[in-house]
mmCIF file of C-alpha atoms in Angstrom:
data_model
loop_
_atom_site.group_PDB
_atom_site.id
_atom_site.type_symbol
_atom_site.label_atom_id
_atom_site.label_comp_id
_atom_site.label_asym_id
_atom_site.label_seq_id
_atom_site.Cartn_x
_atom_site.Cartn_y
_atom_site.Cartn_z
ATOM 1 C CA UNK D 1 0.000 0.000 0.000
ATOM 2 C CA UNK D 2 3.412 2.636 0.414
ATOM 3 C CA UNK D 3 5.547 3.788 -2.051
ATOM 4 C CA UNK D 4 8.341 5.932 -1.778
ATOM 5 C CA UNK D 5 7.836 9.313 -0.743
ATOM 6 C CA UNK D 6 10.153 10.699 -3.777
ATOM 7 C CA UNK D 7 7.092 9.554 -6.244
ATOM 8 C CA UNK D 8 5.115 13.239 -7.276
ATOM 9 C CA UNK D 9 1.959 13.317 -8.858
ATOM 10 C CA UNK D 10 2.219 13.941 -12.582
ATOM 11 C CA UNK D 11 0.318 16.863 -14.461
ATOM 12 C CA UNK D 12 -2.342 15.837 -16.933
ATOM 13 C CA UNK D 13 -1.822 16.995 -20.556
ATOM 14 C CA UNK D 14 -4.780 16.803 -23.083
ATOM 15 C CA UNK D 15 -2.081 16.345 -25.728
ATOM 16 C CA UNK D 16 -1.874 12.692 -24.596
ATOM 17 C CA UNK D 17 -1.058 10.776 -21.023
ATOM 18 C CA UNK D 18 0.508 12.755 -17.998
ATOM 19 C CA UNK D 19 3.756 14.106 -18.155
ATOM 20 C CA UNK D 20 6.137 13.371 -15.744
ATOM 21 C CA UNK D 21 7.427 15.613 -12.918
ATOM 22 C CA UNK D 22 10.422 15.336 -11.082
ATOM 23 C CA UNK D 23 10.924 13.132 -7.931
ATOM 24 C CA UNK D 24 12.678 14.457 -4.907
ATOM 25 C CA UNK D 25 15.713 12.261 -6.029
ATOM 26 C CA UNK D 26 15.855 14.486 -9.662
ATOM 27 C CA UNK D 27 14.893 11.658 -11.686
ATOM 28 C CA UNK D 28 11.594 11.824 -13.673
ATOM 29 C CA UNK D 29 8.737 9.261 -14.630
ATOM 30 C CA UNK D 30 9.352 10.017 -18.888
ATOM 31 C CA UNK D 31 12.156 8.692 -20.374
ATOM 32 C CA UNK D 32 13.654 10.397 -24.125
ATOM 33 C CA UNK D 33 16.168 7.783 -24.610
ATOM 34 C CA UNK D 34 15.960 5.611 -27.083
ATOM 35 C CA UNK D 35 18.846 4.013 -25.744
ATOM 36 C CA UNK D 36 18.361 0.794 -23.206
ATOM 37 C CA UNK D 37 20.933 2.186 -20.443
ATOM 38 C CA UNK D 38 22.823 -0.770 -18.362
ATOM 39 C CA UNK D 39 20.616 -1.736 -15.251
ATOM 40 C CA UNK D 40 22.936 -1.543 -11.840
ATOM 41 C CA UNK D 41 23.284 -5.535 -11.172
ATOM 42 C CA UNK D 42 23.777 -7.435 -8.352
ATOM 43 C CA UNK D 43 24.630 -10.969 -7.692
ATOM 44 C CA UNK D 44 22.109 -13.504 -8.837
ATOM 45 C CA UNK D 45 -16.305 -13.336 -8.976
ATOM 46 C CA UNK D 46 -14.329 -17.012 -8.524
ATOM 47 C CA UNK D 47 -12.068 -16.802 -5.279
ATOM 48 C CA UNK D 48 -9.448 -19.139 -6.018
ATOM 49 C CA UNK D 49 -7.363 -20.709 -3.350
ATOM 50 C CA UNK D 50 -4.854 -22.746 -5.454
ATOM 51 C CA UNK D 51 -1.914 -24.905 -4.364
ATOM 52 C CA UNK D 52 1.240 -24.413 -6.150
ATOM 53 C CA UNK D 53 1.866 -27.443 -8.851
ATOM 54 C CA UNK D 54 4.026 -29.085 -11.053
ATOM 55 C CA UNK D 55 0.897 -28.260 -13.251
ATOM 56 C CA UNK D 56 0.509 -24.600 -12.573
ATOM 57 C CA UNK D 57 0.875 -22.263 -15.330
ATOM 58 C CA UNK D 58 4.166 -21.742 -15.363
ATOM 59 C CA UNK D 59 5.970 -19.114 -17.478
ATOM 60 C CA UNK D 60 8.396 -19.382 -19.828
ATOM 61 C CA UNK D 61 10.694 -16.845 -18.621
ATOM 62 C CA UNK D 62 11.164 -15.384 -15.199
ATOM 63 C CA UNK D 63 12.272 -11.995 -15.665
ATOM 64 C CA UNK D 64 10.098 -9.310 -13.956
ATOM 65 C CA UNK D 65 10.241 -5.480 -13.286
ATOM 66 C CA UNK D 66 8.736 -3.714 -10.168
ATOM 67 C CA UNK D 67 8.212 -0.051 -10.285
ATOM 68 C CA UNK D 68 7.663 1.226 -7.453
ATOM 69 C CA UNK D 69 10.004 0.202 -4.545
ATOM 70 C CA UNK D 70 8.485 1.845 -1.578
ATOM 71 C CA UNK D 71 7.192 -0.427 0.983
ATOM 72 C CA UNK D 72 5.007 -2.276 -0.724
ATOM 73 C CA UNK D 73 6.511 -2.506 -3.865
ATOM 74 C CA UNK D 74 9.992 -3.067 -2.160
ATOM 75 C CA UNK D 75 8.800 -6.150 -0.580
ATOM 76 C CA UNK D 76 7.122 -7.738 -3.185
ATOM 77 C CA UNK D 77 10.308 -7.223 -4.846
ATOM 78 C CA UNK D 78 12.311 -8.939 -2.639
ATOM 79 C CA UNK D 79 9.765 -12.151 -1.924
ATOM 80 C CA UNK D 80 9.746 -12.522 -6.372
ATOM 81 C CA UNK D 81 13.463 -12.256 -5.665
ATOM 82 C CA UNK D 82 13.382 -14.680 -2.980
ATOM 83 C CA UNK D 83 11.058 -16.828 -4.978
ATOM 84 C CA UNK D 84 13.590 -17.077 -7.784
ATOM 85 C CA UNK D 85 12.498 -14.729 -10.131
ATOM 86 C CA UNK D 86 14.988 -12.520 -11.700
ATOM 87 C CA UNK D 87 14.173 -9.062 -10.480
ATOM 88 C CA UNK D 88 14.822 -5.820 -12.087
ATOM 89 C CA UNK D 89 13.567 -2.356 -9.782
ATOM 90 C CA UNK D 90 12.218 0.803 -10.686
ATOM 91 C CA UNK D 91 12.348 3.731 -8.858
ATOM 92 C CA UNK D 92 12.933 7.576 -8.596
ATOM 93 C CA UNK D 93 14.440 7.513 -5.289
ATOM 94 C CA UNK D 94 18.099 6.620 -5.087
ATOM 95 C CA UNK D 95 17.468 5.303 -0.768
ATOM 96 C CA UNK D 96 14.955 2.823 -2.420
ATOM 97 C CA UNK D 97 16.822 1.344 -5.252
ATOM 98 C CA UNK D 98 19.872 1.266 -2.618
ATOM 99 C CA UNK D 99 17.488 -0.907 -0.059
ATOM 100 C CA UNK D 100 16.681 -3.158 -2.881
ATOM 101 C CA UNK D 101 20.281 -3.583 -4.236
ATOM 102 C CA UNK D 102 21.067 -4.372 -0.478
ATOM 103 C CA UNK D 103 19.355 -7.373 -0.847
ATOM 104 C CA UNK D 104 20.650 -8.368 -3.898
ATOM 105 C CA UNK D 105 17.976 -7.058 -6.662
ATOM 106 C CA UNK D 106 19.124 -5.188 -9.443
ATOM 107 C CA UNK D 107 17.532 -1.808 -10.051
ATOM 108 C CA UNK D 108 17.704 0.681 -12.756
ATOM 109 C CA UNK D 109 16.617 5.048 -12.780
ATOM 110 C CA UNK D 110 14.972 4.785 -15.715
ATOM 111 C CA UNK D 111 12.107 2.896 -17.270
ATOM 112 C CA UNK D 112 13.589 2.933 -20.635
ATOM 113 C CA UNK D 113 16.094 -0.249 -19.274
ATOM 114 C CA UNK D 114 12.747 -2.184 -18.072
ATOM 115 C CA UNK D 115 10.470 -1.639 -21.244
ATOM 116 C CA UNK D 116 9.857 -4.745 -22.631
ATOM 117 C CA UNK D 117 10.534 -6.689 -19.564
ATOM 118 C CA UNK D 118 8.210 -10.178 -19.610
ATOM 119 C CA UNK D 119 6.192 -9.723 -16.987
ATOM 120 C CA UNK D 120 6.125 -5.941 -15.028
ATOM 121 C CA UNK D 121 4.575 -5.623 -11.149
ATOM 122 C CA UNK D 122 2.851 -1.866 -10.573
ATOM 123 C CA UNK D 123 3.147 -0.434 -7.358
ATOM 124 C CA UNK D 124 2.497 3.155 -7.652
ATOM 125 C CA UNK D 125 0.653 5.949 -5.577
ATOM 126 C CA UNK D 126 -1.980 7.152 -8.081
ATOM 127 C CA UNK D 127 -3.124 6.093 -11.523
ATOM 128 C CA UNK D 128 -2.106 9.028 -13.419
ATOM 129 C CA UNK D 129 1.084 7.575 -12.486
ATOM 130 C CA UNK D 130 -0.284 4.261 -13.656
ATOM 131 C CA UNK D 131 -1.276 6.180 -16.812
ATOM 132 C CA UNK D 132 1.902 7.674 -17.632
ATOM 133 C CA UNK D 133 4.018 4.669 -17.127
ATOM 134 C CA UNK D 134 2.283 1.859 -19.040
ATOM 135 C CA UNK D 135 3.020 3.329 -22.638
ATOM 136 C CA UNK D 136 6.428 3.311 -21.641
ATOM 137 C CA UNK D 137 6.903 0.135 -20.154
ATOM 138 C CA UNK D 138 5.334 -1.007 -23.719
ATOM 139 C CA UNK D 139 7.748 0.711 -26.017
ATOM 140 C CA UNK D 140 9.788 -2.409 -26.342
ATOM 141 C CA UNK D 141 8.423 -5.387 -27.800
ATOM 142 C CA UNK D 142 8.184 -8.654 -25.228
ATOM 143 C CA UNK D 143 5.695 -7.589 -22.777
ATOM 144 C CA UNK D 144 3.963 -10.756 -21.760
ATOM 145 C CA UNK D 145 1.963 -9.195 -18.626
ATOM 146 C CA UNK D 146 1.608 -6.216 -16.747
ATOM 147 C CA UNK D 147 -0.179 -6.853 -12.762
ATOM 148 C CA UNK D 148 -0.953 -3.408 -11.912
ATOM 149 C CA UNK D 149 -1.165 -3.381 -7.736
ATOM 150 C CA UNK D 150 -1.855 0.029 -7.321
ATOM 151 C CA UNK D 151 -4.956 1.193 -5.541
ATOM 152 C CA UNK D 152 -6.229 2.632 -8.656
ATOM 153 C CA UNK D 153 -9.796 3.967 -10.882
ATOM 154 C CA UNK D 154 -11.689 1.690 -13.103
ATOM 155 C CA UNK D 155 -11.587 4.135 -16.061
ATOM 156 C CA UNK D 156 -7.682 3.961 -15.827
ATOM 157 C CA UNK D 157 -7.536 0.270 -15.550
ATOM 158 C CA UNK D 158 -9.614 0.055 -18.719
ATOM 159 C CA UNK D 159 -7.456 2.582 -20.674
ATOM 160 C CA UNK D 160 -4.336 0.323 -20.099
ATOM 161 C CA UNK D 161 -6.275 -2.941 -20.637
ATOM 162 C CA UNK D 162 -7.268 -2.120 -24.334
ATOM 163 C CA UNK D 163 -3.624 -0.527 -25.117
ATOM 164 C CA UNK D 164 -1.582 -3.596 -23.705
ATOM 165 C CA UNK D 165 -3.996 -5.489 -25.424
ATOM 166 C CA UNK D 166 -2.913 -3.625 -28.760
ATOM 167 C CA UNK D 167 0.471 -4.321 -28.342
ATOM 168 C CA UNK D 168 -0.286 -8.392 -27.838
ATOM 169 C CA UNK D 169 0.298 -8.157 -23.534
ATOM 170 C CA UNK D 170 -2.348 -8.357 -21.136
ATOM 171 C CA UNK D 171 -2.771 -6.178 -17.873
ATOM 172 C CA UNK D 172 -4.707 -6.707 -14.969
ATOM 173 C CA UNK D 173 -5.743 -4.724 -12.014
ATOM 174 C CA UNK D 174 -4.957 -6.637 -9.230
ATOM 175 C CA UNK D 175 -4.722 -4.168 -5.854
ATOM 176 C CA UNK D 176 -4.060 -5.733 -2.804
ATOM 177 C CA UNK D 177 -4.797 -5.981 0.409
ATOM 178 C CA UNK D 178 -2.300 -7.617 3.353
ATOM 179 C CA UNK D 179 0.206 -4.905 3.961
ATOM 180 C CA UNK D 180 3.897 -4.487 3.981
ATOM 181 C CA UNK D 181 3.555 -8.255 6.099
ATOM 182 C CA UNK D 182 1.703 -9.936 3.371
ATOM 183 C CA UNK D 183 3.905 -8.372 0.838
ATOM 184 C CA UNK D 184 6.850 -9.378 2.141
ATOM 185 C CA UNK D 185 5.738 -13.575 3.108
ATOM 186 C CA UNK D 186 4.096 -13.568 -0.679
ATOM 187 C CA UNK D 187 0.321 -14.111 1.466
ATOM 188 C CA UNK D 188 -0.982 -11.017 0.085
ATOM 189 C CA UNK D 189 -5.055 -11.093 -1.416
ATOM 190 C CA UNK D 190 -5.067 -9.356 -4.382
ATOM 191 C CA UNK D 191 -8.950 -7.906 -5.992
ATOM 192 C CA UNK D 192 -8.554 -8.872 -9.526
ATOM 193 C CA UNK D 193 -9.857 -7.288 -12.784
ATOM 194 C CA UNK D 194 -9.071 -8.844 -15.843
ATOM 195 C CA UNK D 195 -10.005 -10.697 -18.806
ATOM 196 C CA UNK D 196 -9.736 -14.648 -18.469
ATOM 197 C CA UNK D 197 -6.827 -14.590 -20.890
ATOM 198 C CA UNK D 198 -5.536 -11.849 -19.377
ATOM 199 C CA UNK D 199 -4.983 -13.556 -15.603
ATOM 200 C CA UNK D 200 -4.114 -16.691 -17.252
ATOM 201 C CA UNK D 201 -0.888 -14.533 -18.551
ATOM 202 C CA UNK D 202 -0.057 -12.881 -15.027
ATOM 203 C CA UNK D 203 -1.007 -16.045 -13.068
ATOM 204 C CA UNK D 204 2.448 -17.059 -12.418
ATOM 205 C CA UNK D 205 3.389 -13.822 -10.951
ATOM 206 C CA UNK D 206 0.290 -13.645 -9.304
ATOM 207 C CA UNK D 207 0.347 -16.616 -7.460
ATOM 208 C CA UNK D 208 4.283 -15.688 -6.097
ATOM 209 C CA UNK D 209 2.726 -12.591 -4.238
ATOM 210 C CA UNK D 210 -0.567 -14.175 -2.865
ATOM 211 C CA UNK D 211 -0.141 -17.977 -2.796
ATOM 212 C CA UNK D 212 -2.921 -18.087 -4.694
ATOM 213 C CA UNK D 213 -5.566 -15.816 -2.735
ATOM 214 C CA UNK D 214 -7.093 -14.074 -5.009
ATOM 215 C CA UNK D 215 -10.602 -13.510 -6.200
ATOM 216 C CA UNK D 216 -11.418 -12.985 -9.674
ATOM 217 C CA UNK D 217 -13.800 -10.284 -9.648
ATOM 218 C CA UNK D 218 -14.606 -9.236 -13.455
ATOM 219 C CA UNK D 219 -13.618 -7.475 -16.545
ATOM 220 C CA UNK D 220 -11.301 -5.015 -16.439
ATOM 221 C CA UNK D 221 -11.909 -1.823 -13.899
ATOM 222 C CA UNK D 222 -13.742 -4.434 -11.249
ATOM 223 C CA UNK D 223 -10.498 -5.049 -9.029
ATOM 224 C CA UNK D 224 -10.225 -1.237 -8.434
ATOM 225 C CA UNK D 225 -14.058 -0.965 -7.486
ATOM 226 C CA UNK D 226 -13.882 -3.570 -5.467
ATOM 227 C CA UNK D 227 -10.609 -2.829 -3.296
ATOM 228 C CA UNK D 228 -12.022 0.646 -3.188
ATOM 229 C CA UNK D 229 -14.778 -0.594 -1.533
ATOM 230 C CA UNK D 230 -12.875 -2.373 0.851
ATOM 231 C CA UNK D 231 -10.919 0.212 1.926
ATOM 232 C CA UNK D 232 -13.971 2.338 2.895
ATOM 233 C CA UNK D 233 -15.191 -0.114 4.614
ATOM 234 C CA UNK D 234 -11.986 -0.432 6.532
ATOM 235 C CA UNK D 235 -11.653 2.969 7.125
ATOM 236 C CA UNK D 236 -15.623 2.974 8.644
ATOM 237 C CA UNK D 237 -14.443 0.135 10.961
ATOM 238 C CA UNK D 238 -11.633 2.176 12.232
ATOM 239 C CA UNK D 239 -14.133 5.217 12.869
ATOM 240 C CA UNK D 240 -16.572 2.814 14.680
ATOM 241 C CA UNK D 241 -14.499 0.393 16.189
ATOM 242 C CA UNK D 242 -12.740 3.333 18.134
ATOM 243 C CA UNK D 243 -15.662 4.587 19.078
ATOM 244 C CA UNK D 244 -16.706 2.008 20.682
ATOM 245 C CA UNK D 245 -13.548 1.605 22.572
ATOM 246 C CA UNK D 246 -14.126 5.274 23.743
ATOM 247 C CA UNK D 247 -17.010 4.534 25.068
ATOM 248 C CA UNK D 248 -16.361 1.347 27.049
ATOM 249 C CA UNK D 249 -13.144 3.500 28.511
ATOM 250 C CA UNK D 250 -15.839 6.326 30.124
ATOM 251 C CA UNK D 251 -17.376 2.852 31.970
ATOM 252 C CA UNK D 252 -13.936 2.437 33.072
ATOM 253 C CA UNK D 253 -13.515 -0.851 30.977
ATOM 254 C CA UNK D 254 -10.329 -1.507 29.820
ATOM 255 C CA UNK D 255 -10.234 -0.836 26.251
ATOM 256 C CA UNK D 256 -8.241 -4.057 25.658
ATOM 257 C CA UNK D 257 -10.738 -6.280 27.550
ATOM 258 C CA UNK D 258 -13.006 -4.416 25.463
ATOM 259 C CA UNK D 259 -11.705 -5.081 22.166
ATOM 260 C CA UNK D 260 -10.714 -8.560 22.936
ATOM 261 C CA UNK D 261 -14.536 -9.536 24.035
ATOM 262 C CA UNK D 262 -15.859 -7.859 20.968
ATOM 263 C CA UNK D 263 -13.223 -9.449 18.368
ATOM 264 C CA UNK D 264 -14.787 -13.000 19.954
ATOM 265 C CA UNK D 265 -18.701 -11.396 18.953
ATOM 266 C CA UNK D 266 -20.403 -10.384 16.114
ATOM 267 C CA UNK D 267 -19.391 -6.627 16.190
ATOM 268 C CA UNK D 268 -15.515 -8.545 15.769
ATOM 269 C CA UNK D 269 -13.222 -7.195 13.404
ATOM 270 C CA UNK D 270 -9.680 -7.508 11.886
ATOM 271 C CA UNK D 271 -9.916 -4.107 13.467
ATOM 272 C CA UNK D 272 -11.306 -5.396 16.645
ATOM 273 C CA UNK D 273 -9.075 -7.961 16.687
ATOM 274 C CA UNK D 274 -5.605 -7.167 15.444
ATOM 275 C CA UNK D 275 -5.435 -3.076 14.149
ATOM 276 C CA UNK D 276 -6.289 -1.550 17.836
ATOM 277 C CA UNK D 277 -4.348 -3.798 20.322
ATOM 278 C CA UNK D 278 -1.298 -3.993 17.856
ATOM 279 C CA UNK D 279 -1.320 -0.381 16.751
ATOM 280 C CA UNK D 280 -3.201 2.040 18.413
ATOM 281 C CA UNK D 281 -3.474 0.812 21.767
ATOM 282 C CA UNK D 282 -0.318 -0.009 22.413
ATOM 283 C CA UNK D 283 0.764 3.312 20.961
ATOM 284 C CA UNK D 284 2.816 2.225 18.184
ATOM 285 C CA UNK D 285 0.828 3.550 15.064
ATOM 286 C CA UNK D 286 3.076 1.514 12.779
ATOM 287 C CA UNK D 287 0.956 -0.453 10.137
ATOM 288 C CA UNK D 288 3.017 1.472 7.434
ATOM 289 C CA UNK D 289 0.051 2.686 5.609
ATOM 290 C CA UNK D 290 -1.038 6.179 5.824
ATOM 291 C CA UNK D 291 -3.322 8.369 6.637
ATOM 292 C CA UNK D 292 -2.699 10.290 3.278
ATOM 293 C CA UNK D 293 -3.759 6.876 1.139
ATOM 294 C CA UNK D 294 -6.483 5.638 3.452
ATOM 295 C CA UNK D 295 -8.073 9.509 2.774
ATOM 296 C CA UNK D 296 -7.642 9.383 -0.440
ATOM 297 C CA UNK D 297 -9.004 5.887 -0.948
ATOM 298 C CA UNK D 298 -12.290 7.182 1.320
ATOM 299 C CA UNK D 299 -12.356 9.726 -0.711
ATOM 300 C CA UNK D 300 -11.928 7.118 -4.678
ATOM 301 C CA UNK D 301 -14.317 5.299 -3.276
ATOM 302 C CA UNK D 302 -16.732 8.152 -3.343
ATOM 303 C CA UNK D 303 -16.264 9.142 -6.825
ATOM 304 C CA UNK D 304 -16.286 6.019 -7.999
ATOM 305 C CA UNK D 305 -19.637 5.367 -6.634
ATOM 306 C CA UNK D 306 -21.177 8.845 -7.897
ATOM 307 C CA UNK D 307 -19.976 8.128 -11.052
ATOM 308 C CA UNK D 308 -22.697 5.509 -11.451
ATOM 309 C CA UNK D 309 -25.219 8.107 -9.621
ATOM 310 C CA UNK D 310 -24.932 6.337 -6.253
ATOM 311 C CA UNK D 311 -25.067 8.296 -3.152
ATOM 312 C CA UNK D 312 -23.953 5.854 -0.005
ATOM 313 C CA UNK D 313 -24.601 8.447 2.993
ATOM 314 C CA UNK D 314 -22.849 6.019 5.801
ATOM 315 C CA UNK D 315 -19.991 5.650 3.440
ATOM 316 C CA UNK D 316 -19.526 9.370 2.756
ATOM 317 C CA UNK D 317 -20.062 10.819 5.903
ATOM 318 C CA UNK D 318 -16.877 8.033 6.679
ATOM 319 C CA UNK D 319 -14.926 9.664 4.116
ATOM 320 C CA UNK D 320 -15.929 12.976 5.406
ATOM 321 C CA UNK D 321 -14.377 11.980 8.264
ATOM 322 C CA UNK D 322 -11.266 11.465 7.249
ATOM 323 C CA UNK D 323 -10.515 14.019 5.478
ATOM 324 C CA UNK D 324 -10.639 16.146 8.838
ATOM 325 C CA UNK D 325 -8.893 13.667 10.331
ATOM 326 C CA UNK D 326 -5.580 14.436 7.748
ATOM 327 C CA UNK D 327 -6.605 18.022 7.913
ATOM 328 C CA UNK D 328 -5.790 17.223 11.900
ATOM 329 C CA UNK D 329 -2.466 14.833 11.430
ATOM 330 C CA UNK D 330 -1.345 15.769 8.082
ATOM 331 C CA UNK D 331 -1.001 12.572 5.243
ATOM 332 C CA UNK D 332 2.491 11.220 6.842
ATOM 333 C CA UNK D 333 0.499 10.095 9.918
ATOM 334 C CA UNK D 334 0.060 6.170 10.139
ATOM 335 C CA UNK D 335 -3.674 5.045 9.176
ATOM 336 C CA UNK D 336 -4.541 3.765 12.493
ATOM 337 C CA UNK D 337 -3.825 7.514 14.316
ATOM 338 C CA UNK D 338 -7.590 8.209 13.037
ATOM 339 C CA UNK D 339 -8.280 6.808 16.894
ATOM 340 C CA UNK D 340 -6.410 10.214 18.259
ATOM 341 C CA UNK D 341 -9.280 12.020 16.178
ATOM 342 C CA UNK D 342 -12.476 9.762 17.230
ATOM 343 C CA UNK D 343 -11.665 8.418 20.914
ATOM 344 C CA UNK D 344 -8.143 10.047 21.721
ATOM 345 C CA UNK D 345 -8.482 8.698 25.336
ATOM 346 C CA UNK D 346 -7.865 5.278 24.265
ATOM 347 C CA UNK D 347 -4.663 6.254 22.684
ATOM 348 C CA UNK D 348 -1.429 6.930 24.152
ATOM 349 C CA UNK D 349 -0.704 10.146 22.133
ATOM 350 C CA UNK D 350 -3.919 11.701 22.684
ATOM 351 C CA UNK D 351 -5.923 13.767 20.655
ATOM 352 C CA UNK D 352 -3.650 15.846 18.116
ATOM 353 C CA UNK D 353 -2.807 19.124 19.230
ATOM 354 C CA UNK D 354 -5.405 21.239 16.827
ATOM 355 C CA UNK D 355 -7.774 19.433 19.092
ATOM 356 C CA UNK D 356 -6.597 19.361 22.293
ATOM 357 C CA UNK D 357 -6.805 23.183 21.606
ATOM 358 C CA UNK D 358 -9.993 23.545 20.827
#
């Protein structure tokens, strides 16, 4: 769900797909060279459940590029590394290529060295960025698949579809959900939209981040709705859960005991059960997913359901919610800090200081 925080958000051109603009690091997302430079090397609807196989789809080749080494992509770098693919990385930021070369993965500063690459993960922090990186990535013939992980928008997911389609590759949309955890163990779930054909081609990368749990959701675009839904619904448990927890710490209940008796009932939760004792009360707020993204997804999931003319008030007055709570904590804050905002008594921090003033 991270990425690095050189990655900037491209400007839209009506000429054609964004442009690039420069990362922290100096380097851009475009490329002019027609020149492959030399990569830095270092030594060498269906839910499916499947179990890996002498008779799984296997690929012919095992060369794959990540873009996108932040933590997410970064890790699911290094478990295809681990898993014996040969990995070449992508990114602007020279502190994440050098934590991926630590651990032996090649990386390059320009996509111009991965185009063409067989199969290509996505790990990226918006899809204009999704947008401006595919054509690239396809300006070398040998594209086989392209497994675009990104938290992204249907119409975006579409747009790539039909043009790696045009230039014989497939691409799916295949966010996921798991973590930096998942992403680095390869036990990651991944919301897939895609052709058949088109997941039969990325199956064999597929299955090395997520074991094989996956759920096949629909054409093209669905993977994005779906996941976007998800993390709504996520972000609504958060709200709620610490709520709760508020409350049963004005009783003078223990918010622990609390939590723990709940995550046994109906009202239970990965939430319940895992995100508040492990992160926000024991004060560590260290998931390693935002508060920046999870706004931001609150806020996808919105448009993407108005789009259709669908007005889900619960569901938007969550995403209402926060956005005042990054207005509050500013995007760096870790996710699970939206407790400080909705029962800061439960947390060791507190509320953040705009509130305490108030």
């Amino acid at each position: 769900m991270g990425c690095s925080p050189a990655w900037k958000r491209p400007t839209r051109s009506a000429a054609g797909p964004p442009s690039a603009a420069p990362s922290n690091s100096g380097k851009t997302w475009t490329s002019t060279s027609t020149r492959r430079p030399a990569l830095t090397e270092t030594p060498s609807t269906t839910h499916h459940q499947r179990l890996r196989s002498t008779t799984m789809n296997e690929p012919q080749t095992r060369r794959v590029a990540v873009i996108g080494l932040g933590a997410m992509g970064g890790a699911m770098a290094a478990t295809l590394h681990k898993a014996g693919w040969q990995v070449t990385g992508f990114d602007p930021s020279d502190s994440a290529r050098q934590a991926a070369q630590a651990i032996g993965i090649g990386t390059t500063d320009t996509l111009a060295a991965v185009a063409g690459t067989p199969y290509v993960v996505l790990s990226l922090p918006a899809a204009s960025m999704v947008e401006s990186t595919v054509p690239q990535l396809l300006a070398e013939p040998g594209t086989v698949a392209v497994i675009d992980t990104t938290t992204s928008e249907p119409a975006t997911s579409r747009q790539m579809a039909e043009l790696t389609e045009k230039n014989g590759a497939a691409f799916i949309d295949a966010p996921v959900s798991g973590g930096r955890d998942g992403a680095a163990t390869g036990t990651l779930s991944a919301f897939v939209g895609a052709t058949d054909a088109a997941l039969h081609a990325a199956e064999p990368v597929l299955m090395a981040l997520t074991g094989g749990n996956f759920s096949h959701i629909g054409g093209p675009g669905s993977g994005n709705v779906v996941k976007l839904l998800n993390n709504v619904l996520a972000a609504a448990n958060l709200a709620s859960v610490g709520e709760a927890l508020g409350v049963a710490k004005a009783y003078g209940i223990d918010p622990v005991t609390a939590a723990a008796s709940i995550s046994g009932a109906s009202g239970g939760s990965k939430v319940s059960a895992t995100m508040y004792p492990n992160w926000v009360l024991s004060g560590s707020h260290d998931s390693g997913f935002s508060m920046g993204l999870m706004a931001r997804d609150a806020a996808l999931a919105m448009d993407v359901a108005g789009q259709i003319g669908q007005k889900p008030e619960l569901l938007a007055a969550v995403a209402r919610q926060w956005q005042d709570a990054l207005s509050a904590l500013g995007p760096k804050a870790d996710f699970t800090e939206i407790a400080r905002t909705v029962a800061p008594a439960i947390t060791p921090a507190g509320a953040p200081a705009s509130q305490s003033a108030v």
